[in-house]
Coordinates of C-alpha atoms in Angstrom, one line a residue:
W1 CA 36.5 -88.5 -3.4
E2 CA 39.5 -86.9 -5.2
E3 CA 37.4 -86.0 -8.2
A4 CA 34.7 -84.4 -6.0
K5 CA 37.3 -82.5 -4.0
A6 CA 38.9 -81.2 -7.3
F7 CA 35.4 -80.1 -8.5
Y8 CA 34.7 -78.1 -5.3
D9 CA 38.2 -76.6 -5.2
N10 CA 37.6 -75.2 -8.7
L11 CA 34.4 -73.6 -7.5
A12 CA 36.2 -71.8 -4.6
P13 CA 37.6 -68.3 -5.4
K14 CA 41.2 -68.4 -6.4
K15 CA 43.6 -67.2 -3.8
K16 CA 45.8 -64.4 -5.2
P17 CA 49.6 -65.0 -5.0
K18 CA 51.6 -63.2 -2.3
S19 CA 53.3 -60.0 -3.3
P20 CA 57.2 -60.3 -3.4
K21 CA 59.3 -58.2 -1.1
P22 CA 60.3 -55.0 -2.9
E23 CA 64.0 -55.7 -2.5
N24 CA 63.7 -59.0 -4.2
A25 CA 61.3 -58.0 -7.1
I26 CA 61.7 -56.1 -10.3
T27 CA 59.5 -53.1 -9.6
I28 CA 57.6 -51.5 -12.4
A29 CA 55.9 -48.3 -11.4
V30 CA 53.1 -47.2 -13.7
S31 CA 51.0 -44.1 -13.6
S32 CA 47.2 -44.4 -13.5
R33 CA 46.9 -42.5 -16.8
A34 CA 49.5 -44.7 -18.5
L35 CA 47.6 -47.9 -17.4
F36 CA 44.1 -46.6 -18.1
R37 CA 42.5 -44.1 -20.4
M38 CA 41.2 -41.0 -18.6
E39 CA 40.6 -38.5 -21.4
E40 CA 37.0 -37.8 -20.4
E41 CA 38.0 -37.2 -16.7
Q42 CA 40.8 -34.8 -17.8
K43 CA 38.4 -32.8 -19.9
I44 CA 36.0 -32.4 -16.9
Y45 CA 38.9 -31.3 -14.7
N46 CA 40.1 -28.8 -17.3
E47 CA 36.7 -27.3 -18.0
Q48 CA 34.9 -27.6 -14.6
G49 CA 37.6 -27.9 -11.9
L50 CA 38.6 -30.3 -9.2
E51 CA 35.3 -30.6 -7.3
A52 CA 33.4 -31.6 -10.5
Y53 CA 36.2 -34.0 -11.4
V54 CA 36.1 -35.8 -8.0
K55 CA 32.3 -36.0 -8.1
Y56 CA 32.4 -37.5 -11.6
Q57 CA 34.8 -40.1 -10.4
L58 CA 32.7 -41.0 -7.4
D59 CA 29.5 -41.2 -9.5
H60 CA 31.2 -43.5 -12.0
E61 CA 33.4 -45.6 -9.6
N62 CA 31.7 -48.8 -10.6
E63 CA 32.6 -48.2 -14.3
P64 CA 36.0 -49.5 -15.2
F65 CA 38.4 -47.3 -17.1
L66 CA 39.4 -48.4 -20.6
P67 CA 42.9 -49.9 -21.0
G68 CA 45.7 -47.3 -21.6
A69 CA 49.0 -47.4 -23.4
A70 CA 50.8 -49.4 -20.7
F71 CA 48.0 -52.0 -20.3
P72 CA 49.4 -54.7 -22.7
F73 CA 52.9 -54.3 -21.2
V74 CA 51.5 -54.9 -17.7
K75 CA 49.5 -57.9 -18.8
A76 CA 52.6 -59.4 -20.4
L77 CA 54.5 -58.8 -17.2
E78 CA 51.9 -60.8 -15.3
A79 CA 52.0 -63.6 -17.9
V80 CA 55.7 -63.9 -17.2
N81 CA 55.1 -64.0 -13.5
M82 CA 52.6 -66.8 -13.9
Q83 CA 55.2 -69.0 -15.6
L84 CA 57.9 -68.0 -13.1
R85 CA 55.7 -69.0 -10.2
E86 CA 55.0 -72.4 -11.8
L87 CA 58.8 -73.1 -12.2
Y88 CA 59.9 -71.4 -8.9
P89 CA 57.0 -71.5 -6.4
D90 CA 59.0 -70.0 -3.6
S91 CA 61.0 -67.4 -5.5
E92 CA 60.3 -63.7 -5.1
E93 CA 62.3 -62.7 -8.2
L94 CA 59.2 -61.5 -10.0
F95 CA 57.8 -58.4 -11.6
D96 CA 56.0 -56.3 -9.0
I97 CA 53.7 -53.6 -10.4
V98 CA 53.0 -50.4 -8.4
L99 CA 50.3 -48.0 -9.4
M100 CA 51.5 -44.4 -9.1
T101 CA 49.0 -41.5 -9.1
N102 CA 48.7 -38.0 -7.8
N103 CA 45.0 -38.6 -7.5
H104 CA 43.2 -38.1 -4.2
A105 CA 42.1 -41.1 -2.2
Q106 CA 38.4 -40.6 -3.2
V107 CA 39.3 -41.8 -6.7
G108 CA 41.1 -44.9 -5.4
V109 CA 37.9 -47.0 -5.4
R110 CA 37.4 -46.6 -9.1
L111 CA 41.0 -47.5 -9.8
I112 CA 40.7 -50.6 -7.5
N113 CA 37.5 -51.6 -9.2
S114 CA 39.2 -51.2 -12.7
I115 CA 42.1 -53.3 -11.6
N116 CA 39.8 -56.1 -10.3
H117 CA 37.7 -55.9 -13.4
Y118 CA 40.6 -56.7 -15.6
D119 CA 42.0 -59.3 -13.1
L120 CA 45.3 -57.4 -12.7
F121 CA 47.5 -58.3 -9.8
I122 CA 48.5 -54.8 -8.5
E123 CA 48.6 -54.7 -4.7
R124 CA 50.8 -51.6 -4.2
F125 CA 49.4 -48.1 -4.7
C126 CA 50.9 -44.7 -4.2
M127 CA 48.2 -42.0 -4.2
T128 CA 49.7 -38.6 -3.4
G129 CA 46.7 -36.2 -3.3
G130 CA 47.9 -33.7 -5.8
N131 CA 51.6 -34.0 -5.3
S132 CA 54.0 -35.6 -7.7
P133 CA 54.7 -39.3 -6.9
I134 CA 58.2 -39.1 -8.3
C135 CA 59.8 -38.5 -4.9
Y136 CA 58.5 -41.9 -3.8
L137 CA 60.1 -44.0 -6.6
K138 CA 63.3 -44.8 -4.7
A139 CA 61.3 -45.9 -1.6
Y140 CA 59.4 -48.4 -3.8
H141 CA 62.7 -49.8 -5.1
T142 CA 61.6 -48.8 -8.6
N143 CA 63.4 -50.3 -11.6
L144 CA 61.3 -48.7 -14.3
Y145 CA 58.7 -45.8 -14.2
L146 CA 56.2 -45.2 -17.0
S147 CA 54.0 -42.2 -17.1
L148 CA 52.3 -39.9 -19.6
E149 CA 54.3 -36.9 -18.5
P150 CA 58.0 -36.1 -19.0
S151 CA 59.8 -37.4 -16.0
G152 CA 63.3 -36.0 -16.3
D153 CA 63.7 -35.8 -12.5
S154 CA 63.6 -39.6 -12.4
C155 CA 66.5 -40.0 -14.8
Q156 CA 68.5 -37.5 -12.7
E157 CA 67.9 -39.9 -9.7
W158 CA 69.1 -42.7 -12.1
I159 CA 65.8 -44.4 -12.0
A160 CA 64.9 -45.7 -15.5
A161 CA 61.9 -43.6 -16.6
A162 CA 60.1 -43.0 -19.8
T163 CA 57.1 -41.2 -21.2
I164 CA 54.7 -43.7 -22.8
F165 CA 52.6 -43.0 -25.9
S166 CA 49.6 -44.7 -27.4
P167 CA 50.0 -45.9 -30.9
S168 CA 48.0 -44.4 -33.8
K169 CA 46.5 -47.7 -34.6
D170 CA 46.0 -51.1 -32.8
L171 CA 48.6 -53.8 -33.4
E172 CA 48.1 -57.2 -31.9
V173 CA 50.8 -58.3 -29.5
S174 CA 51.7 -61.6 -27.9
E175 CA 49.8 -62.6 -24.8
N176 CA 52.3 -65.2 -23.6
Q177 CA 55.7 -63.6 -24.4
L178 CA 56.9 -60.3 -23.2
R179 CA 58.8 -58.4 -26.0
V180 CA 60.8 -55.3 -25.1
A181 CA 62.8 -53.3 -27.7
F182 CA 65.5 -50.9 -26.9
D183 CA 67.3 -48.2 -28.8
G184 CA 71.1 -48.2 -28.1
D185 CA 72.7 -44.8 -27.6
A186 CA 71.2 -42.7 -24.8
V187 CA 69.0 -45.6 -23.8
L188 CA 71.0 -48.8 -23.1
F189 CA 74.3 -46.9 -23.5
S190 CA 75.4 -43.3 -22.7
D191 CA 74.9 -40.5 -25.2
E192 CA 78.7 -40.3 -25.9
S193 CA 78.3 -41.3 -29.5
E194 CA 75.3 -38.9 -30.1
Q195 CA 77.3 -36.0 -28.7
I196 CA 80.1 -36.8 -31.2
V197 CA 77.7 -36.9 -34.1
K198 CA 76.1 -33.6 -33.1
A199 CA 79.4 -31.9 -32.7
H200 CA 81.5 -33.3 -35.4
G201 CA 79.3 -35.2 -37.9
L202 CA 79.1 -38.9 -39.0
D203 CA 82.5 -39.2 -40.5
M204 CA 84.2 -38.3 -37.2
F205 CA 81.8 -40.6 -35.3
F206 CA 82.7 -43.6 -37.5
E207 CA 86.4 -42.9 -36.9
H208 CA 85.9 -42.6 -33.2
E209 CA 84.0 -45.8 -33.0
K210 CA 86.7 -47.7 -34.9
A211 CA 89.4 -46.3 -32.6
H212 CA 87.4 -47.2 -29.5
E213 CA 85.8 -50.4 -30.6
N214 CA 87.2 -52.4 -27.7
K215 CA 86.3 -49.7 -25.1
P216 CA 82.9 -50.3 -23.6
L217 CA 80.4 -47.4 -23.7
A218 CA 79.2 -46.0 -20.4
Q219 CA 75.8 -47.3 -19.3
G220 CA 72.6 -45.5 -20.2
P221 CA 69.4 -45.2 -18.1
L222 CA 67.8 -48.5 -19.1
K223 CA 70.8 -50.7 -18.8
G224 CA 69.6 -51.8 -15.4
F225 CA 66.2 -52.8 -16.8
L226 CA 67.8 -54.9 -19.5
E227 CA 69.9 -56.5 -16.8
A228 CA 66.8 -57.3 -14.8
L229 CA 65.1 -58.9 -17.8
G230 CA 68.3 -60.9 -18.5
K231 CA 68.3 -62.2 -14.9
L232 CA 64.8 -63.5 -15.3
Q233 CA 65.5 -65.0 -18.7
K234 CA 68.3 -67.1 -17.2
K235 CA 65.9 -68.6 -14.7
F236 CA 64.1 -70.1 -17.8
Y237 CA 67.3 -71.0 -19.5
S238 CA 68.4 -73.0 -16.4
K239 CA 65.2 -75.1 -16.8
G240 CA 66.1 -75.9 -20.5
L241 CA 63.6 -73.4 -21.8
R242 CA 65.7 -71.0 -23.8
M243 CA 63.6 -71.4 -26.9
E244 CA 60.4 -71.2 -25.0
C245 CA 61.4 -68.3 -22.8
P246 CA 58.5 -65.9 -22.3
I247 CA 60.8 -62.8 -22.4
R248 CA 62.4 -61.6 -25.6
T249 CA 64.6 -58.5 -26.0
Y250 CA 65.6 -56.5 -29.0
L251 CA 68.3 -53.9 -29.7
V252 CA 66.9 -51.7 -32.5
T253 CA 69.5 -49.1 -33.4
A254 CA 70.1 -46.6 -36.1
R255 CA 73.8 -47.5 -36.0
S256 CA 75.4 -49.2 -39.0
A257 CA 76.6 -52.8 -38.3
A258 CA 79.7 -52.5 -40.4
S259 CA 81.0 -49.2 -39.1
S260 CA 79.8 -48.9 -35.5
G261 CA 77.9 -52.1 -34.6
A262 CA 80.8 -54.0 -33.0
R263 CA 81.3 -51.5 -30.2
A264 CA 77.6 -51.8 -29.2
L265 CA 77.7 -55.6 -29.1
K266 CA 81.1 -55.7 -27.3
T267 CA 79.7 -53.2 -24.7
L268 CA 76.8 -55.6 -23.9
R269 CA 79.2 -58.5 -23.8
S270 CA 81.5 -56.6 -21.3
W271 CA 78.4 -56.2 -19.0
G272 CA 77.6 -59.9 -19.3
L273 CA 74.4 -59.0 -21.1
E274 CA 72.9 -59.7 -24.5
T275 CA 69.7 -59.1 -26.4
D276 CA 67.9 -61.9 -28.2
E277 CA 68.0 -59.9 -31.5
A278 CA 70.2 -57.0 -32.6
L279 CA 69.0 -55.0 -35.5
F280 CA 71.2 -52.4 -37.1
L281 CA 69.3 -50.1 -39.4
A282 CA 72.0 -47.7 -40.6
G283 CA 69.7 -44.7 -40.4
A284 CA 66.6 -46.4 -41.9
P285 CA 63.2 -45.8 -40.2
K286 CA 62.5 -48.0 -37.2
G287 CA 58.7 -48.1 -37.5
P288 CA 58.3 -50.8 -40.2
L289 CA 60.7 -53.1 -38.4
L290 CA 59.0 -52.6 -35.1
K291 CA 55.7 -53.5 -36.7
K292 CA 57.2 -56.9 -37.6
I293 CA 58.6 -57.4 -34.1
R294 CA 55.4 -56.3 -32.3
P295 CA 57.0 -55.4 -29.0
H296 CA 54.9 -54.5 -26.0
I297 CA 57.0 -51.4 -25.6
F298 CA 59.9 -49.7 -27.5
F299 CA 62.3 -47.3 -25.8
D300 CA 64.0 -44.5 -27.7
D301 CA 65.5 -41.2 -26.7
Q302 CA 64.5 -39.4 -29.9
M303 CA 60.9 -38.3 -30.5
F304 CA 61.4 -38.7 -34.2
H305 CA 61.7 -42.5 -33.7
V306 CA 59.0 -42.6 -31.1
E307 CA 56.6 -40.9 -33.5
G308 CA 57.6 -43.3 -36.3
A309 CA 56.9 -46.2 -34.1
K310 CA 53.5 -44.8 -33.0
E311 CA 52.4 -44.4 -36.6
M312 CA 53.1 -48.1 -37.3
G313 CA 51.1 -49.3 -34.3
T314 CA 53.8 -49.8 -31.7
V315 CA 53.5 -48.6 -28.1
A316 CA 56.6 -46.4 -27.8
A317 CA 58.2 -44.7 -24.8
H318 CA 60.5 -41.6 -24.8
V319 CA 63.5 -41.8 -22.6
P320 CA 64.3 -38.2 -21.5
Y321 CA 68.1 -38.6 -21.4
G322 CA 71.1 -37.2 -23.3
I323 CA 71.8 -34.6 -25.9
A324 CA 68.8 -35.4 -28.0
Q325 CA 66.5 -33.7 -25.4
K326 CA 67.2 -30.3 -26.8
H327 CA 64.2 -30.8 -29.0
K328 CA 61.3 -28.5 -28.3
R329 CA 58.5 -29.9 -26.3
P330 CA 54.8 -28.9 -26.8
A331 CA 53.3 -26.8 -24.0
Q332 CA 52.1 -29.2 -21.3
E333 CA 48.5 -29.5 -20.6
K334 CA 47.0 -28.3 -17.3
Q335 CA 48.0 -30.9 -14.7
T336 CA 45.1 -33.1 -13.6
P337 CA 44.9 -34.9 -10.2
N338 CA 45.8 -38.0 -12.2
S339 CA 48.0 -36.4 -14.8
K340 CA 51.0 -38.6 -14.2

């Protein structure tokens, strides 16, 4: 009887897990264009207008979108959730993914169909009908927001936000372990050190770091996200799974270990945080090293490093924070109803 029951249980549709309460979860808000590729739809909107765009979406609503830049990252988040639910069946300390889009509701069916097609567990939607969804981020208890458009307003609200870019070539990433790489200054830390470099040069920067080695740097916009990752890591550690933990974090910084690395590490220690690996490149390009790490996402405040990562196959995200944002941006494309 038990064998027969197990057989028929396997035939029954799997019940999806319950979504955690927003206040207990680590909420990752992802724009529709970051999660899926929508270049064809954007072209139609630009050339033919809104009505033609909506009609195209309705006519093709049973055709799933292709995966976008944030897709592997989202899949890795769900892989971590699966393992957390096995270890802590009643815990709501999980990743919760919210789809953010300024699309109209008519397009929602195609997005839902695409999510179901790829068996993604995304229950929360925010569809704003042409308005920016950024104003809703706080209401969703957002810990991190990823989109294809610059989202400086999010950083001003102290919500970790980044503009995600597709790599120039495909690079295989882990399906079972979430790997997240962070730059240090103006990402995990404040841009204090970058301001000194810009104003006074490297020699003064090194002197400053030596003099202030034991003074923690102020926090940067993604400190809270690293903290959230560390909190989940400890849930695996407490089960004796440190070496098998499905979350791995990296500090990848242009700092020199000998002259300015101690302050970065002591700052993390003062916060009660750590990264699994700390890589000090002393100004060397980050792209080749990131190719070896194969993170699902790499966060940096300087487009130079983002471009270098993209060229080597890494999904990179630009953090619009700090003095480095004085670089010139290309003119933005015409906003589409799903342009976020």
